[in-house]
Amino acid sequence: SQQGEEDPQALSIQEGENATMNCSYKTSINNLQWYRQNSGRGLVHLILIRSNEREKHSGRLRVTLDTSKKSSSLLITASRAADTASYFCATGVYILTGGGNKLTFGTGTQLKVEL
Amino acid sequence: GAVVSQHPSWVICKSGTSVKIECRSLDFQATTMFWYRQFPKQSLMLMATSNEGSKATYEQGVEKDKFLINHASLTLSTLTVTSAHPEDSSFYICSASGARLPTNEKLFFGSGTQLSVL
């Protein structure tokens, strides 16, 4: 079942504008991550924020996490046409056996950045 | 960063045949591997979690006998779709996670396998 729901489902903006995507989830988490997927390809990790963190930056990316509201947002500043892709949030829970982080993905936002 | 290789990238097969998909971690030990399924323009649905040397843990609704997962070594996991049918056509993606930082938090994904069953 889906842990996270993202909105909007689709977003179309002009190059240079900022893009904001939101993610809500239902259960307790250890961390929340954002991934990017180009059509028909694997996923690429963008940024991870732990449950005790509120905000994190990486280049043109800014992620916030509000555990009281069980929500997160991803901001891409000064967007480029190459940012066109699907973006997924994923909530992570640590696995005791064998280590690792079990991720449950949200529904995704399809971002289109036009020239 | 860590690299995960998935093979094949795409496969077309006849109904009733079995298809094996391989997932290899190339530069780290993947103590845990995850197999996902994705339908067009939809999210990734976790099918199963596998730990090296032990049986896979399947998500609710996923048929164990249909989707056989083997995690025989710390660098290789395989997913076999047995007696494939057209409804099994989908994009299958594997991901790997290590036991220690930095590979135990974020997942490293293979490039996916597009399965088409005729």
Short mmCIF file of N, CA, C and O in Angstrom, two decimals, chain A residues 1-2 6 31 33 35 37 40-45 48 50 88 94-95 97-108 110, chain B residues 31-32 34 36 38 41-46 49 51 54 59 91 93 97-99 101 103-112:
data_model
loop_
_atom_site.label_atom_id
_atom_site.label_comp_id
_atom_site.label_asym_id
_atom_site.label_seq_id
_atom_site.Cartn_x
_atom_site.Cartn_y
_atom_site.Cartn_z
N SER A 1 0.86 -1.19 0.00
CA SER A 1 0.00 0.00 0.00
C SER A 1 0.89 1.23 0.00
O SER A 1 2.06 1.18 0.39
N GLN A 2 0.37 2.33 -0.46
CA GLN A 2 1.13 3.55 -0.53
C GLN A 2 1.25 4.16 0.84
O GLN A 2 0.28 4.32 1.57
N GLU A 6 1.65 12.33 -2.82
CA GLU A 6 2.30 13.55 -3.22
C GLU A 6 1.34 14.45 -3.97
O GLU A 6 0.46 13.97 -4.69
N ASN A 31 13.54 8.17 8.37
CA ASN A 31 14.04 9.18 7.45
C ASN A 31 13.08 9.30 6.27
O ASN A 31 12.20 8.45 6.09
N GLN A 33 13.21 10.39 2.05
CA GLN A 33 14.13 10.64 0.94
C GLN A 33 13.34 11.05 -0.30
O GLN A 33 12.17 10.73 -0.43
N TYR A 35 13.59 10.94 -4.53
CA TYR A 35 14.24 10.31 -5.67
C TYR A 35 13.68 10.91 -6.95
O TYR A 35 12.55 11.39 -7.00
N GLN A 37 13.15 10.07 -11.18
CA GLN A 37 13.12 9.01 -12.17
C GLN A 37 12.82 9.60 -13.54
O GLN A 37 11.79 10.27 -13.73
N GLY A 40 11.06 5.43 -17.78
CA GLY A 40 11.57 4.10 -18.11
C GLY A 40 12.94 3.78 -17.56
O GLY A 40 13.60 2.86 -18.04
N ARG A 41 13.39 4.53 -16.59
CA ARG A 41 14.71 4.31 -16.03
C ARG A 41 14.63 4.02 -14.54
O ARG A 41 13.58 4.09 -13.93
N GLY A 42 15.79 3.69 -13.97
CA GLY A 42 15.85 3.50 -12.54
C GLY A 42 15.78 4.81 -11.80
O GLY A 42 15.69 5.88 -12.40
N LEU A 43 15.78 4.73 -10.48
CA LEU A 43 15.67 5.93 -9.66
C LEU A 43 17.03 6.43 -9.22
O LEU A 43 17.94 5.65 -8.96
N VAL A 44 17.11 7.74 -9.08
CA VAL A 44 18.35 8.36 -8.62
C VAL A 44 18.06 9.07 -7.31
O VAL A 44 17.12 9.86 -7.22
N HIS A 45 18.88 8.79 -6.32
CA HIS A 45 18.70 9.41 -5.01
C HIS A 45 19.06 10.90 -5.08
O HIS A 45 20.10 11.27 -5.64
N LEU A 48 18.36 13.05 1.41
CA LEU A 48 17.81 12.33 2.55
C LEU A 48 17.72 13.27 3.73
O LEU A 48 18.64 14.04 3.98
N ARG A 50 16.68 13.11 7.90
CA ARG A 50 16.37 12.21 8.99
C ARG A 50 15.21 12.77 9.82
O ARG A 50 14.92 13.95 9.78
N PHE A 88 9.76 11.28 -6.59
CA PHE A 88 9.08 10.45 -5.61
C PHE A 88 9.66 10.72 -4.22
O PHE A 88 10.88 10.80 -4.05
N TYR A 94 14.24 1.68 9.37
CA TYR A 94 15.41 0.81 9.46
C TYR A 94 14.99 -0.65 9.66
O TYR A 94 14.06 -0.95 10.39
N ILE A 95 15.74 -1.53 9.01
CA ILE A 95 15.51 -2.97 9.14
C ILE A 95 16.53 -3.51 10.13
O ILE A 95 17.72 -3.28 10.00
N THR A 97 17.16 -6.81 10.78
CA THR A 97 17.85 -7.98 10.24
C THR A 97 18.59 -7.61 8.97
O THR A 97 17.99 -7.21 7.99
N GLY A 98 19.92 -7.71 9.00
CA GLY A 98 20.70 -7.44 7.79
C GLY A 98 20.97 -5.98 7.54
O GLY A 98 21.67 -5.62 6.60
N GLY A 99 20.44 -5.12 8.37
CA GLY A 99 20.64 -3.69 8.16
C GLY A 99 19.82 -3.19 7.00
O GLY A 99 19.03 -3.89 6.41
N GLY A 100 20.04 -1.97 6.62
CA GLY A 100 19.32 -1.42 5.50
C GLY A 100 18.11 -0.62 5.93
O GLY A 100 17.73 -0.58 7.09
N ASN A 101 17.49 -0.06 4.94
CA ASN A 101 16.44 0.92 5.14
C ASN A 101 15.30 0.56 4.21
O ASN A 101 15.45 0.63 3.00
N LYS A 102 14.18 0.15 4.76
CA LYS A 102 13.05 -0.23 3.92
C LYS A 102 12.28 1.03 3.53
O LYS A 102 11.81 1.77 4.39
N LEU A 103 12.19 1.25 2.24
CA LEU A 103 11.54 2.46 1.73
C LEU A 103 10.16 2.15 1.18
O LEU A 103 9.97 1.16 0.49
N THR A 104 9.24 3.04 1.46
CA THR A 104 7.91 2.99 0.86
C THR A 104 7.71 4.27 0.09
O THR A 104 7.86 5.36 0.64
N PHE A 105 7.37 4.13 -1.18
CA PHE A 105 7.34 5.28 -2.07
C PHE A 105 5.97 5.94 -2.13
O PHE A 105 4.93 5.28 -2.04
N GLY A 106 6.01 7.24 -2.34
CA GLY A 106 4.80 8.00 -2.56
C GLY A 106 4.33 7.87 -3.99
O GLY A 106 4.93 7.17 -4.81
N THR A 107 3.27 8.56 -4.29
CA THR A 107 2.62 8.43 -5.60
C THR A 107 3.33 9.16 -6.71
O THR A 107 3.11 8.90 -7.88
N GLY A 108 4.21 10.10 -6.37
CA GLY A 108 5.01 10.76 -7.38
C GLY A 108 4.42 12.03 -7.94
O GLY A 108 3.20 12.21 -7.99
N GLN A 110 4.92 14.36 -11.45
CA GLN A 110 5.55 14.48 -12.76
C GLN A 110 5.81 15.95 -13.03
O GLN A 110 4.88 16.74 -13.16
N THR B 31 23.70 -6.17 1.82
CA THR B 31 23.13 -7.11 2.78
C THR B 31 21.62 -7.24 2.58
O THR B 31 21.03 -8.26 2.92
N THR B 32 21.03 -6.20 2.06
CA THR B 32 19.58 -6.23 1.81
C THR B 32 19.31 -5.75 0.40
O THR B 32 19.88 -4.76 -0.04
N PHE B 34 15.99 -5.08 -2.41
CA PHE B 34 14.55 -4.89 -2.51
C PHE B 34 14.14 -5.02 -3.97
O PHE B 34 14.86 -4.57 -4.87
N TYR B 36 11.05 -4.09 -6.60
CA TYR B 36 9.86 -3.28 -6.79
C TYR B 36 9.26 -3.57 -8.16
O TYR B 36 9.94 -4.00 -9.09
N GLN B 38 6.66 -1.57 -11.02
CA GLN B 38 6.10 -0.27 -11.35
C GLN B 38 5.28 -0.36 -12.63
O GLN B 38 5.79 -0.80 -13.66
N LYS B 41 3.44 5.22 -15.29
CA LYS B 41 3.04 6.46 -14.64
C LYS B 41 2.51 6.23 -13.22
O LYS B 41 1.71 7.02 -12.72
N GLN B 42 2.95 5.18 -12.59
CA GLN B 42 2.56 4.92 -11.21
C GLN B 42 3.80 4.81 -10.34
O GLN B 42 4.93 4.86 -10.82
N SER B 43 3.56 4.68 -9.07
CA SER B 43 4.66 4.61 -8.12
C SER B 43 5.26 3.22 -8.07
O SER B 43 4.78 2.29 -8.72
N LEU B 44 6.31 3.09 -7.30
CA LEU B 44 6.95 1.79 -7.11
C LEU B 44 6.24 1.06 -5.98
O LEU B 44 6.03 1.60 -4.90
N MET B 45 5.92 -0.20 -6.26
CA MET B 45 5.30 -1.04 -5.25
C MET B 45 6.31 -2.07 -4.78
O MET B 45 6.82 -2.84 -5.59
N LEU B 46 6.60 -2.09 -3.50
CA LEU B 46 7.56 -3.05 -2.98
C LEU B 46 6.96 -4.44 -3.06
O LEU B 46 5.85 -4.69 -2.59
N THR B 49 11.54 -8.10 0.20
CA THR B 49 12.83 -7.71 0.77
C THR B 49 13.64 -8.97 0.96
O THR B 49 13.14 -9.95 1.53
N ASN B 51 17.37 -10.70 2.30
CA ASN B 51 18.64 -10.61 2.98
C ASN B 51 19.51 -11.77 2.55
O ASN B 51 19.02 -12.88 2.36
N SER B 54 19.13 -15.75 3.45
CA SER B 54 17.87 -16.12 4.10
C SER B 54 16.71 -15.96 3.13
O SER B 54 16.86 -15.37 2.06
N GLU B 59 5.76 -8.86 0.45
CA GLU B 59 4.69 -7.96 0.85
C GLU B 59 3.34 -8.65 0.64
O GLU B 59 3.21 -9.60 -0.15
N PHE B 91 7.37 -3.05 -15.25
CA PHE B 91 8.74 -2.60 -15.07
C PHE B 91 9.18 -3.06 -13.68
O PHE B 91 8.54 -2.72 -12.68
N ILE B 93 12.16 -3.21 -10.81
CA ILE B 93 13.37 -2.51 -10.41
C ILE B 93 13.91 -3.10 -9.11
O ILE B 93 13.15 -3.34 -8.18
N SER B 97 20.96 -2.19 -0.53
CA SER B 97 21.32 -1.41 0.64
C SER B 97 22.41 -2.14 1.40
O SER B 97 22.38 -3.36 1.49
N GLY B 98 23.39 -1.39 1.90
CA GLY B 98 24.47 -2.02 2.66
C GLY B 98 24.14 -2.07 4.14
O GLY B 98 23.09 -1.64 4.58
N ALA B 99 25.09 -2.61 4.90
CA ALA B 99 24.85 -2.78 6.33
C ALA B 99 25.31 -1.56 7.14
O ALA B 99 24.88 -1.37 8.27
N LEU B 101 26.77 2.76 7.13
CA LEU B 101 26.82 4.03 6.43
C LEU B 101 27.99 4.03 5.44
O LEU B 101 29.05 3.47 5.74
N THR B 103 25.96 3.33 2.93
CA THR B 103 25.10 2.56 2.02
C THR B 103 23.90 1.96 2.70
O THR B 103 23.14 1.22 2.08
N ASN B 104 23.70 2.22 3.97
CA ASN B 104 22.59 1.53 4.62
C ASN B 104 21.35 2.42 4.76
O ASN B 104 20.37 2.00 5.34
N GLU B 105 21.40 3.62 4.27
CA GLU B 105 20.23 4.49 4.38
C GLU B 105 19.56 4.72 3.03
O GLU B 105 18.41 4.39 2.85
N LYS B 106 20.28 5.30 2.11
CA LYS B 106 19.66 5.51 0.82
C LYS B 106 19.82 4.25 -0.02
O LYS B 106 20.71 3.44 0.20
N LEU B 107 18.90 4.08 -0.93
CA LEU B 107 18.92 2.91 -1.78
C LEU B 107 19.60 3.24 -3.11
O LEU B 107 19.52 4.35 -3.60
N PHE B 108 20.25 2.26 -3.64
CA PHE B 108 20.89 2.39 -4.93
C PHE B 108 20.14 1.47 -5.89
O PHE B 108 20.02 0.27 -5.65
N PHE B 109 19.64 2.05 -6.94
CA PHE B 109 18.74 1.34 -7.82
C PHE B 109 19.42 0.83 -9.08
O PHE B 109 20.32 1.48 -9.63
N GLY B 110 18.95 -0.32 -9.52
CA GLY B 110 19.30 -0.77 -10.85
C GLY B 110 18.53 0.05 -11.86
O GLY B 110 17.65 0.84 -11.50
N SER B 111 18.83 -0.16 -13.14
CA SER B 111 18.19 0.62 -14.18
C SER B 111 16.83 0.07 -14.58
O SER B 111 16.14 0.67 -15.39
N GLY B 112 16.45 -1.06 -14.00
CA GLY B 112 15.12 -1.59 -14.26
C GLY B 112 15.08 -2.58 -15.41
O GLY B 112 15.94 -2.58 -16.29
#
